[in-house]
Coordinates of C-alpha atoms in Angstrom, one line a residue:
X1 CA 11.3 96.8 86.8
X2 CA 7.8 98.1 86.8
X3 CA 5.5 97.6 84.3
X4 CA 4.1 100.2 81.7
X5 CA 0.3 101.5 83.0
X6 CA -2.3 99.8 80.9
X7 CA -4.7 102.7 79.3
X8 CA -8.2 101.8 78.3
X9 CA -9.6 102.1 74.8
X10 CA -12.1 104.9 76.2
X11 CA -9.2 106.6 77.8
X12 CA -7.1 106.6 74.7
X13 CA -9.5 108.5 72.6
X14 CA -9.2 111.2 75.0
X15 CA -5.3 111.6 74.4
X16 CA -3.9 114.2 72.1
X17 CA -4.1 112.9 68.3
X18 CA -0.3 113.5 68.6
X19 CA 0.1 110.8 71.4
X20 CA -2.1 107.9 69.5
X21 CA -0.2 105.2 67.8
X22 CA 0.0 106.1 64.1
X23 CA -0.9 103.5 61.4
X24 CA 1.5 101.9 59.4
X25 CA 2.2 103.1 56.1
X26 CA 2.5 100.5 52.9
X27 CA 5.8 100.4 51.2
X28 CA 4.3 101.5 47.9
X29 CA 3.0 104.6 49.7
X30 CA 6.5 105.3 51.2
X31 CA 7.7 105.3 47.5
X32 CA 5.3 107.6 46.1
X33 CA 6.0 110.0 48.9
X34 CA 9.5 109.8 48.3
X35 CA 9.2 110.4 44.5
X36 CA 6.8 113.7 45.3
X37 CA 9.5 114.8 47.4
X38 CA 12.2 114.8 45.0
X39 CA 9.8 116.3 42.6
X40 CA 9.2 118.9 44.8
X41 CA 13.0 119.5 45.4
X42 CA 13.7 119.7 41.7
X43 CA 10.5 122.2 41.2
X44 CA 12.5 124.3 44.0
X45 CA 15.5 124.4 42.1
X46 CA 14.0 125.4 38.9
X47 CA 12.3 128.1 40.7
X48 CA 15.7 129.4 42.2
X49 CA 17.3 129.2 38.9
X50 CA 14.5 131.6 37.2
X51 CA 13.2 128.7 35.0
X52 CA 9.9 128.7 36.6
X53 CA 7.9 131.2 38.4
X54 CA 7.0 130.6 42.0
X55 CA 3.8 130.4 43.5
X56 CA 3.8 134.0 44.9
X57 CA 4.8 135.1 41.8
X58 CA 1.8 133.7 40.1
X59 CA -0.1 135.3 42.7
X60 CA 1.0 138.6 42.2
X61 CA 0.8 138.3 38.5
X62 CA -2.7 137.6 38.7
X63 CA -3.3 140.3 41.3
X64 CA -4.3 137.9 44.2
X65 CA -1.9 139.4 47.0
X66 CA -3.3 142.4 48.9
X67 CA -1.3 142.3 52.1
X68 CA 1.0 139.5 53.5
X69 CA 1.2 138.4 57.0
X70 CA 4.3 137.0 57.8
X71 CA 7.0 139.1 55.4
X72 CA 7.0 138.6 51.5
X73 CA 10.6 136.8 51.3
X74 CA 9.4 134.3 54.3
X75 CA 6.3 133.5 52.4
X76 CA 7.9 133.0 49.2
X77 CA 10.6 130.6 50.8
X78 CA 8.1 128.7 52.2
X79 CA 5.8 128.1 49.0
X80 CA 8.9 127.5 47.4
X81 CA 10.6 124.9 49.6
X82 CA 7.6 122.9 51.2
X83 CA 4.6 121.5 50.1
X84 CA 2.5 123.5 52.8
X85 CA -1.2 123.1 52.8
X86 CA -3.8 126.3 52.8
X87 CA -7.3 126.8 54.0
X88 CA -9.9 129.4 53.0
X89 CA -12.9 129.6 55.4
X90 CA -16.3 131.0 54.9
X91 CA -19.2 131.2 57.6
X92 CA -22.7 130.0 56.4
X93 CA -24.7 133.1 57.3
X94 CA -26.6 132.6 54.0
X95 CA -27.6 129.7 51.8
X96 CA -25.0 130.7 49.0
X97 CA -21.5 132.0 48.2
X98 CA -21.5 135.3 46.3
X99 CA -19.1 136.6 43.7
X100 CA -17.0 138.3 46.2
X101 CA -16.3 135.2 47.9
X102 CA -14.8 133.8 44.9
X103 CA -11.3 135.8 45.1
X104 CA -9.9 134.0 48.1
X105 CA -11.2 130.5 46.9
X106 CA -9.7 131.2 43.6
X107 CA -6.4 131.7 45.1
X108 CA -6.5 128.3 46.7
X109 CA -8.0 126.5 43.8
X110 CA -4.7 127.7 42.0
X111 CA -2.5 126.4 44.9
X112 CA -4.2 123.0 44.6
X113 CA -3.6 123.2 40.7
X114 CA 0.2 123.5 41.6
X115 CA 0.5 120.7 44.0
X116 CA -0.1 122.3 47.2
X117 CA -3.0 121.1 50.0
X118 CA -5.9 123.1 49.9
X119 CA -8.9 123.2 52.4
X120 CA -12.0 125.0 52.1
X121 CA -13.8 125.3 55.5
X122 CA -17.3 126.0 56.7
X123 CA -17.7 127.9 59.7
X124 CA -20.7 126.0 60.8
X125 CA -20.0 126.6 64.8
X126 CA -18.4 130.2 64.0
X127 CA -21.3 131.3 62.2
X128 CA -23.3 131.0 65.7
X129 CA -21.0 133.7 66.8
X130 CA -20.4 136.1 64.1
X131 CA -17.6 138.0 62.6
X132 CA -17.6 141.5 63.6
X133 CA -15.1 142.6 60.8
X134 CA -16.5 145.3 58.6
X135 CA -19.8 145.5 60.5
X136 CA -21.5 148.5 62.2
X137 CA -23.9 146.7 63.9
X138 CA -24.2 142.9 65.4
X139 CA -25.1 140.1 63.3
X140 CA -29.0 139.0 63.6
X141 CA -28.6 135.5 65.0
X142 CA -29.6 132.5 62.9
X143 CA -31.9 129.9 64.3
X144 CA -30.8 126.3 64.1
X145 CA -32.9 125.0 61.1
X146 CA -31.8 128.0 59.2
X147 CA -28.1 127.5 59.9
X148 CA -28.1 123.7 59.2
X149 CA -29.6 124.6 55.9
X150 CA -27.4 127.1 55.2
X151 CA -24.5 124.7 56.1
X152 CA -26.0 122.1 54.0
X153 CA -26.5 124.1 50.7
X154 CA -23.2 125.7 51.1
X155 CA -21.4 122.7 51.5
X156 CA -23.3 121.1 48.2
X157 CA -22.4 124.5 46.6
X158 CA -18.8 123.9 47.3
X159 CA -18.7 120.2 46.4
X160 CA -20.0 121.1 42.9
X161 CA -17.4 124.0 42.5
X162 CA -14.6 121.6 43.4
X163 CA -15.7 119.3 40.7
X164 CA -15.7 122.2 38.5
X165 CA -12.2 122.9 39.1
X166 CA -11.1 119.5 38.4
X167 CA -13.0 119.7 35.0
X168 CA -11.2 122.9 34.2
X169 CA -7.7 121.5 35.3
X170 CA -8.1 119.1 32.7
X171 CA -9.3 121.7 30.1
X172 CA -5.9 123.7 30.8
X173 CA -3.7 121.1 30.4
X174 CA -2.8 120.5 34.5
X175 CA -1.3 117.3 34.9
X176 CA -3.0 115.6 38.1
X177 CA -0.7 114.0 40.8
X178 CA -1.6 111.6 43.4
X179 CA -0.5 114.3 45.7
X180 CA -3.2 116.7 44.6
X181 CA -5.0 116.8 48.0
X182 CA -8.2 119.0 49.2
X183 CA -10.6 118.7 51.6
X184 CA -14.0 120.3 52.5
X185 CA -14.4 120.7 56.3
X186 CA -16.8 122.1 58.8
X187 CA -15.6 123.6 62.2
X188 CA -18.5 122.0 64.1
X189 CA -16.2 118.8 64.1
X190 CA -13.7 120.0 66.7
X191 CA -15.3 123.3 67.9
X192 CA -18.3 121.3 69.6
X193 CA -15.8 119.2 71.2
X194 CA -13.3 121.7 72.8
X195 CA -14.1 123.0 76.4
X196 CA -13.9 126.6 76.6
X197 CA -11.8 126.5 79.6
X198 CA -9.2 124.5 77.5
X199 CA -9.2 127.2 74.5
X200 CA -8.7 129.8 77.0
X201 CA -5.9 128.2 78.7
X202 CA -4.1 127.2 75.4
X203 CA -4.6 130.0 73.6
X204 CA -6.5 132.8 75.3
X205 CA -3.3 133.5 77.3
X206 CA -1.3 134.2 74.3
X207 CA -3.9 136.8 72.8
X208 CA -3.3 140.2 74.1
X209 CA -6.3 142.7 74.9
X210 CA -4.2 145.7 73.7
X211 CA -3.5 144.4 70.0
X212 CA -7.4 143.3 69.6
X213 CA -9.0 146.3 70.8
X214 CA -6.4 148.3 68.6
X215 CA -8.2 147.1 65.5
X216 CA -10.6 149.5 63.6
X217 CA -13.4 146.8 63.6
X218 CA -13.4 146.9 67.2
X219 CA -13.0 150.6 67.8
X220 CA -15.6 151.7 65.5
X221 CA -18.0 149.3 67.2
X222 CA -17.1 150.2 70.9
X223 CA -17.6 153.8 69.8
X224 CA -21.1 153.0 68.6
X225 CA -24.2 153.1 70.7
X226 CA -24.5 149.4 70.9
X227 CA -21.1 148.8 71.4
X228 CA -19.7 145.3 71.0
X229 CA -20.7 142.0 72.4
X230 CA -17.8 139.7 74.1
X231 CA -18.9 137.0 71.6
X232 CA -17.8 138.9 68.7
X233 CA -14.8 140.4 70.6
X234 CA -13.6 136.8 70.8
X235 CA -14.5 135.6 67.4
X236 CA -10.8 135.9 66.1
X237 CA -9.9 133.8 69.0
X238 CA -12.3 131.1 67.4
X239 CA -10.9 131.3 64.1
X240 CA -7.6 131.0 65.3
X241 CA -8.4 128.0 67.2
X242 CA -9.8 126.7 63.8
X243 CA -6.2 127.4 62.3
X244 CA -4.5 125.8 65.1
X245 CA -6.6 122.3 65.0
X246 CA -5.7 122.1 61.1
X247 CA -2.4 123.1 61.5
X248 CA -1.6 120.5 64.3
X249 CA -3.7 117.6 62.6
X250 CA -3.1 118.1 58.8
X251 CA -0.3 120.6 58.5
X252 CA -2.3 123.7 57.3
X253 CA 0.3 126.6 57.5
X254 CA -1.4 129.4 55.5
X255 CA -4.6 131.2 55.7
X256 CA -6.2 132.9 52.7
X257 CA -8.8 135.5 53.4
X258 CA -10.4 139.0 52.1
X259 CA -8.6 142.2 52.8
X260 CA -11.1 142.7 55.9
X261 CA -9.8 139.6 57.3
X262 CA -6.1 140.8 57.6
X263 CA -6.4 141.5 61.3
X264 CA -8.1 137.9 62.0
X265 CA -5.1 136.6 60.1
X266 CA -2.8 138.1 62.5
X267 CA -4.7 137.1 65.4
X268 CA -4.4 133.6 64.0
X269 CA -0.7 133.5 63.5
X270 CA -0.2 134.7 67.2
X271 CA -2.6 132.0 68.5
X272 CA -0.9 129.1 66.6
X273 CA 2.6 130.6 67.4
X274 CA 1.6 130.8 71.2
X275 CA 0.1 127.1 71.6
X276 CA 2.9 125.5 69.1
X277 CA 5.4 127.1 71.6
X278 CA 3.6 126.2 74.9
X279 CA 1.5 123.1 74.2
X280 CA 1.7 121.0 77.6
X281 CA 2.4 117.8 75.4
X282 CA 6.1 117.8 74.4
X283 CA 5.3 115.6 71.2
X284 CA 2.9 118.5 69.9
X285 CA 5.2 121.3 70.8
X286 CA 7.4 123.0 68.0
X287 CA 11.3 122.8 68.4
X288 CA 12.7 126.3 68.3
X289 CA 15.1 124.7 65.5
X290 CA 12.4 123.5 63.5
X291 CA 12.5 125.2 59.7
X292 CA 9.7 126.6 57.9
X293 CA 7.1 126.0 60.7
X294 CA 5.7 129.4 61.1
X295 CA 2.3 129.9 60.2
X296 CA 1.8 132.7 57.7
X297 CA -1.0 134.2 55.4
X298 CA -2.1 137.0 53.1
X299 CA -5.1 138.7 51.6
X300 CA -6.6 139.1 48.6
X301 CA -8.2 142.4 47.3
X302 CA -11.9 142.8 48.1
X303 CA -14.7 143.1 45.0
X304 CA -15.8 146.4 45.4
X305 CA -18.3 148.5 43.4
X306 CA -17.5 151.5 41.3
X307 CA -18.0 153.5 44.0
X308 CA -15.7 151.4 46.4
X309 CA -18.4 149.8 48.3
X310 CA -17.8 146.2 49.2
X311 CA -19.9 143.6 47.6
X312 CA -21.8 141.2 50.0
X313 CA -24.8 140.0 51.5
X314 CA -24.7 142.6 54.4
X315 CA -24.0 145.6 51.6
X316 CA -27.3 144.4 49.9
X317 CA -25.7 144.0 46.8
X318 CA -24.4 140.5 46.6
X319 CA -24.6 138.3 43.3
X320 CA -25.2 134.9 44.3
X321 CA -23.9 131.8 42.9
X322 CA -26.7 129.8 43.7
X323 CA -29.0 129.4 40.5
X324 CA -32.4 130.3 42.4
X325 CA -31.0 133.3 44.1
X326 CA -29.3 134.8 41.0
X327 CA -30.0 133.2 37.5
X328 CA -27.2 132.0 35.4
X329 CA -28.7 134.3 33.1
X330 CA -28.2 137.3 35.3
X331 CA -24.9 136.1 36.5
X332 CA -23.8 136.1 33.2
X333 CA -25.1 139.6 32.5
X334 CA -23.4 140.8 35.5
X335 CA -19.8 139.8 34.0
X336 CA -21.0 140.9 30.8
X337 CA -21.5 144.5 32.0
X338 CA -17.8 144.8 33.2
X339 CA -15.9 147.8 32.1
X340 CA -13.3 147.4 29.6
X341 CA -10.8 148.9 32.3
X342 CA -11.7 145.9 34.6
X343 CA -12.5 143.2 32.4
X344 CA -8.5 142.0 31.8
X345 CA -8.2 142.1 35.9
X346 CA -11.5 140.1 36.1
X347 CA -10.3 137.5 33.7
X348 CA -6.9 137.1 35.7
X349 CA -8.9 136.6 39.3
X350 CA -12.0 134.7 38.1
X351 CA -10.5 132.2 35.4
X352 CA -7.8 129.6 35.0
X353 CA -6.8 131.1 31.9
X354 CA -3.0 131.1 31.1
X355 CA -1.6 134.7 31.2
X356 CA -0.8 134.4 27.6
X357 CA -4.3 133.4 26.3
X358 CA -5.5 136.5 28.5
X359 CA -2.8 138.8 26.8
X360 CA -4.4 137.2 23.5
X361 CA -8.1 137.8 24.3
X362 CA -7.3 141.3 25.1
X363 CA -5.4 141.9 21.9
X364 CA -8.6 140.8 19.9
X365 CA -10.7 142.8 22.1
X366 CA -9.1 146.1 22.1
X367 CA -9.7 147.3 18.1
X368 CA -13.4 146.5 18.8
X369 CA -14.6 146.6 22.5
X370 CA -18.2 147.2 21.3
X371 CA -18.1 143.3 20.6
X372 CA -17.4 142.5 24.1
X373 CA -15.3 139.5 23.3
X374 CA -13.5 139.5 26.6
X375 CA -16.7 140.2 29.0
X376 CA -18.2 137.0 27.0
X377 CA -15.3 135.2 27.6
X378 CA -15.2 136.2 31.2
X379 CA -18.7 135.4 32.0
X380 CA -18.6 131.9 30.1
X381 CA -15.7 130.8 32.3
X382 CA -17.4 132.2 35.4
X383 CA -20.4 130.3 34.8
X384 CA -18.4 127.2 33.8
X385 CA -16.8 127.4 37.3
X386 CA -19.8 128.0 39.1
X387 CA -22.8 125.9 37.2
X388 CA -20.9 123.8 34.7
X389 CA -20.0 123.8 31.3
X390 CA -23.7 123.0 29.8
X391 CA -25.3 125.7 31.8
X392 CA -22.6 127.8 30.7
X393 CA -23.1 127.6 27.1
X394 CA -26.9 127.5 27.5
X395 CA -26.7 130.6 29.0
X396 CA -24.0 132.2 26.5
X397 CA -26.6 131.0 23.5
X398 CA -29.4 132.7 25.3
X399 CA -27.6 136.0 25.7
X400 CA -26.6 135.7 22.1
X401 CA -30.0 135.2 20.8
X402 CA -31.7 138.0 23.1
X403 CA -29.1 140.6 21.6
X404 CA -29.9 139.8 18.5
X405 CA -33.6 140.2 19.1
X406 CA -33.6 143.0 21.6
X407 CA -35.3 145.4 19.3
X408 CA -38.0 143.1 18.1
X409 CA -39.0 139.7 19.1
X410 CA -41.0 136.9 17.2
X411 CA -44.6 136.5 18.1
X412 CA -44.9 133.1 17.3
X413 CA -41.5 132.0 19.0
X414 CA -42.6 134.0 22.3
X415 CA -45.8 132.1 22.3
X416 CA -44.4 128.8 21.6
X417 CA -42.1 129.4 24.6
X418 CA -44.7 130.5 27.0
X419 CA -47.2 127.4 26.2
X420 CA -47.1 125.0 28.8
X421 CA -45.0 122.0 28.7
X422 CA -43.1 119.7 30.6
X423 CA -39.9 121.7 30.4
X424 CA -42.0 124.4 32.4
X425 CA -42.3 122.3 35.3
X426 CA -39.1 122.3 36.7
X427 CA -39.4 121.8 40.5
X428 CA -37.7 125.0 42.1
X429 CA -36.8 125.3 45.9
X430 CA -38.5 128.8 46.6
X431 CA -37.1 128.6 50.1
X432 CA -33.8 130.4 49.0
X433 CA -35.6 133.4 47.6
X434 CA -36.6 135.3 50.3
X435 CA -37.1 138.4 48.7
X436 CA -39.7 137.2 46.2
X437 CA -43.4 138.1 46.6
X438 CA -45.0 135.0 48.2
X439 CA -47.2 134.8 45.2
X440 CA -44.7 134.5 42.7
X441 CA -41.8 132.9 44.8
X442 CA -42.4 129.7 43.2
X443 CA -41.2 131.0 39.7
X444 CA -39.9 134.0 40.4
X445 CA -36.6 132.8 38.4
X446 CA -38.2 130.2 36.1
X447 CA -38.0 131.2 32.1
X448 CA -41.7 131.6 32.1
X449 CA -44.0 133.0 34.6
X450 CA -47.8 133.1 35.0
X451 CA -50.4 135.2 36.2
X452 CA -54.1 135.6 36.2
X453 CA -56.1 138.3 34.0
X454 CA -58.0 139.4 37.1
X455 CA -54.6 140.1 39.0
X456 CA -53.1 141.6 36.2
X457 CA -56.1 144.2 35.7
X458 CA -55.7 145.4 39.2
X459 CA -51.5 146.1 39.0
X460 CA -49.6 148.9 37.8
X461 CA -46.4 148.6 36.0
X462 CA -44.2 149.1 39.0
X463 CA -46.2 146.6 40.8
X464 CA -46.2 143.8 37.8
X465 CA -42.0 144.1 37.5
X466 CA -41.6 143.5 41.5
X467 CA -44.2 140.9 41.4
X468 CA -42.1 138.9 38.6
X469 CA -39.1 139.7 40.2
X470 CA -37.5 142.1 37.9
X471 CA -36.8 144.9 41.0
X472 CA -36.5 144.2 44.5
X473 CA -39.4 147.1 45.6
X474 CA -42.3 148.8 43.9
X475 CA -40.6 152.1 44.3
X476 CA -37.4 150.6 42.6
X477 CA -39.9 149.9 39.6
X478 CA -41.6 153.5 39.8
X479 CA -37.9 155.0 39.5
X480 CA -37.2 152.6 36.4
X481 CA -40.6 153.9 34.9
X482 CA -39.9 157.2 35.7
X483 CA -36.3 157.2 34.0
X484 CA -37.9 155.1 31.0
X485 CA -35.7 152.0 32.0
X486 CA -38.5 149.7 31.8
X487 CA -40.0 148.4 28.4
X488 CA -42.9 146.4 27.2
X489 CA -43.3 144.5 23.9
X490 CA -46.2 145.7 21.8
X491 CA -47.7 143.4 19.0
X492 CA -47.9 145.9 16.0
X493 CA -50.3 144.3 13.4
X494 CA -51.7 140.9 12.6
X495 CA -49.4 141.3 9.4
X496 CA -46.3 141.5 11.1
X497 CA -45.1 138.7 13.4
X498 CA -42.7 140.9 15.4
X499 CA -43.1 142.5 18.8
X500 CA -41.6 146.1 19.4
X501 CA -40.2 147.4 22.6
X502 CA -41.7 150.7 24.0
X503 CA -40.5 152.4 27.1
X504 CA -43.3 152.2 29.7
X505 CA -44.5 155.6 30.7
X506 CA -47.7 155.0 32.8
X507 CA -48.3 153.9 36.3
X508 CA -52.1 153.7 36.3
X509 CA -53.6 150.5 37.6
X510 CA -54.8 147.8 35.1
X511 CA -52.2 149.5 32.1
X512 CA -50.4 146.1 31.7
X513 CA -53.7 144.5 30.5
X514 CA -53.3 146.5 27.3
X515 CA -50.4 145.2 25.7
X516 CA -51.0 141.8 26.4
X517 CA -51.5 139.4 23.0
X518 CA -53.8 136.6 23.2
X519 CA -53.4 133.4 21.1
X520 CA -57.0 133.9 19.7
X521 CA -60.4 135.4 20.2
X522 CA -61.6 132.4 22.6
X523 CA -58.0 131.7 23.9
X524 CA -57.3 131.3 27.6
X525 CA -53.8 132.2 27.4
X526 CA -52.1 135.5 26.5
X527 CA -48.5 136.7 26.5
X528 CA -46.9 140.0 28.1
X529 CA -43.1 140.4 27.8
X530 CA -41.5 143.2 29.8
X531 CA -37.8 144.2 30.4
X532 CA -35.6 146.1 32.7
X533 CA -32.3 147.5 31.2
X534 CA -30.8 145.7 28.3
X535 CA -31.1 142.0 29.1
X536 CA -33.4 141.5 32.0
X537 CA -36.6 140.0 30.1
X538 CA -39.4 138.3 31.5
X539 CA -41.9 136.2 29.6
X540 CA -45.5 136.1 31.3
X541 CA -48.2 133.6 30.6
X542 CA -51.5 135.4 31.2
X543 CA -54.3 133.4 31.8
X544 CA -58.3 133.9 32.2
X545 CA -61.1 132.0 33.0
X546 CA -63.6 133.6 30.4
X547 CA -62.3 133.8 27.0
X548 CA -65.3 136.1 26.1
X549 CA -63.9 138.8 28.5
X550 CA -61.5 140.2 26.1
X551 CA -60.7 140.3 22.4
X552 CA -57.2 140.5 21.0
X553 CA -55.7 144.0 21.6
X554 CA -55.0 146.0 18.6
X555 CA -51.5 147.0 18.1
X556 CA -52.0 151.0 18.5
X557 CA -50.2 152.5 20.8
X558 CA -51.5 155.2 23.2
X559 CA -49.6 158.2 23.7
X560 CA -49.3 157.7 27.4
X561 CA -48.0 154.2 27.3
X562 CA -44.7 154.9 25.7
X563 CA -42.5 155.5 22.7
X564 CA -40.4 153.1 20.6
X565 CA -36.8 153.0 21.9
X566 CA -33.7 152.1 19.9
X567 CA -31.6 148.9 20.0
X568 CA -29.2 150.6 22.4
X569 CA -32.4 151.5 24.7
X570 CA -31.3 155.2 24.9
X571 CA -33.6 155.8 27.6
X572 CA -32.0 152.6 29.3
X573 CA -30.1 153.8 32.7
X574 CA -28.6 150.6 33.3
X575 CA -26.6 150.1 29.8
X576 CA -20.5 119.2 58.0
X577 CA -21.0 118.4 57.6
X578 CA -17.6 116.3 57.7
X579 CA -16.0 113.3 60.1
X580 CA -12.6 112.9 61.4
X581 CA -12.0 110.4 58.9
X582 CA -11.5 113.2 56.2
X583 CA -9.1 115.1 58.5
X584 CA -7.1 111.7 58.9
X585 CA -6.9 111.1 55.2
X586 CA -5.6 114.3 54.4
X587 CA -2.9 114.3 57.2
X588 CA -1.5 110.9 56.0
X589 CA -1.0 112.0 52.5
X590 CA -0.2 115.9 52.9

């Protein structure tokens, strides 16, 4: 009788993971899994009897479902009968997520809170290829340093958001079970190891050129002057390989993406099915009689502007979740500006509030919409998810205080705020803020900014607005001044402690010097406050070397400088780095 061939340790590592001997499980772990399976069976029975909403019904009720790949009834049955895992992926083409990214992530967060496996995937490798979906030109290639920085920043950001999800789960009464499993992965782990010929052999043979070429994103690019690169054309296959790797290793059976990802999800389903049916290793192939094995997916609606334009980095209108790229104050203001028509929809999409609580809140909001109760709750909930409860509450308080004093500001309080103290020396990484002028990049998003009197005396108001980060360009500042959408705080008199908003109407060089209020005749520090729109206020600490160069400016107002504006501002036009250990741990327990 022939003996079995021996395999050395080095060779066994090259075998398919399914062929490597599995670890033995402890009896207690088996008992827990058995209990969890029974609990899931009981849950499915409650759904079938109408005593509990299915996961798909919850998705539809909150507005997460745009298109389903694989059939609605089939997806509903899969979610009811099997504790499947799902994933959402994002390529780190920027150092931060933006608001538009959060909708598919919110869907998978809800799945996690209802007991499903959840994977958030960073496309460290696919970012080097570039997703052509929704683009009219090829993505600009990132250098390795920038790409690695983006991966690091986004990895930390997603980790912090997951911690917020855990806190919000406790806040809203979700009982955590040991089978709540999540993972944050990077496709560098496997795509950097798989040979190109192996991917083509296993998956490329199952993807048809006709279906890939028929997609609008491909057609539009092929008809353009620059055409489409082979790398971009093959991007859906790399994304499909991600799905296959997670499907066979940790049981990820569902993909969730934005509305523009429907074509890539369809390609992924085709690719995973082909490999599952035709894999050369029999232990990896899925037998035809297996139930509930087919991959499925769905897309969520895209977040768009009122004109229907997509939000995002490519569109140039992204609202970032990084505090240095979009301040918590600006992020809060963005949601505070939500229209009454959209606020209920956003509460369902961006929060974990129960539907009953949203209904009750809207009942309070509707009679007095000017109080913006729903918008404040939406902004607070979103900041609690993105930045944590402390920053959310501090930002809400700051908005309340500024709203109360938008007409007049206390000079003494403002002076106290701009006086240099330890609290103004917070370290800020200006490398994330690429749009800030270099002279002010260090403190563009700081609460208090500093500028010298010599520099200020050479500047116009549009240049100042750009310099302190209130507008993206001088031309934008010029348009705001022309439309009386920018304001400066003026000191009325020594008998009154209040500063009053005046609309800026001049663009002469040196004009911003006139409203500077000095702390005294010999003081080296002065105060200048400017505002864009209703909420975006910057306090500027003005410094000078020679105190005798200027005295306190009188509160009189030149006709060219502007006029008083009401509290509502009637002239305001703007009312990976991960290891295989994580995969193995997730695979054992999902």
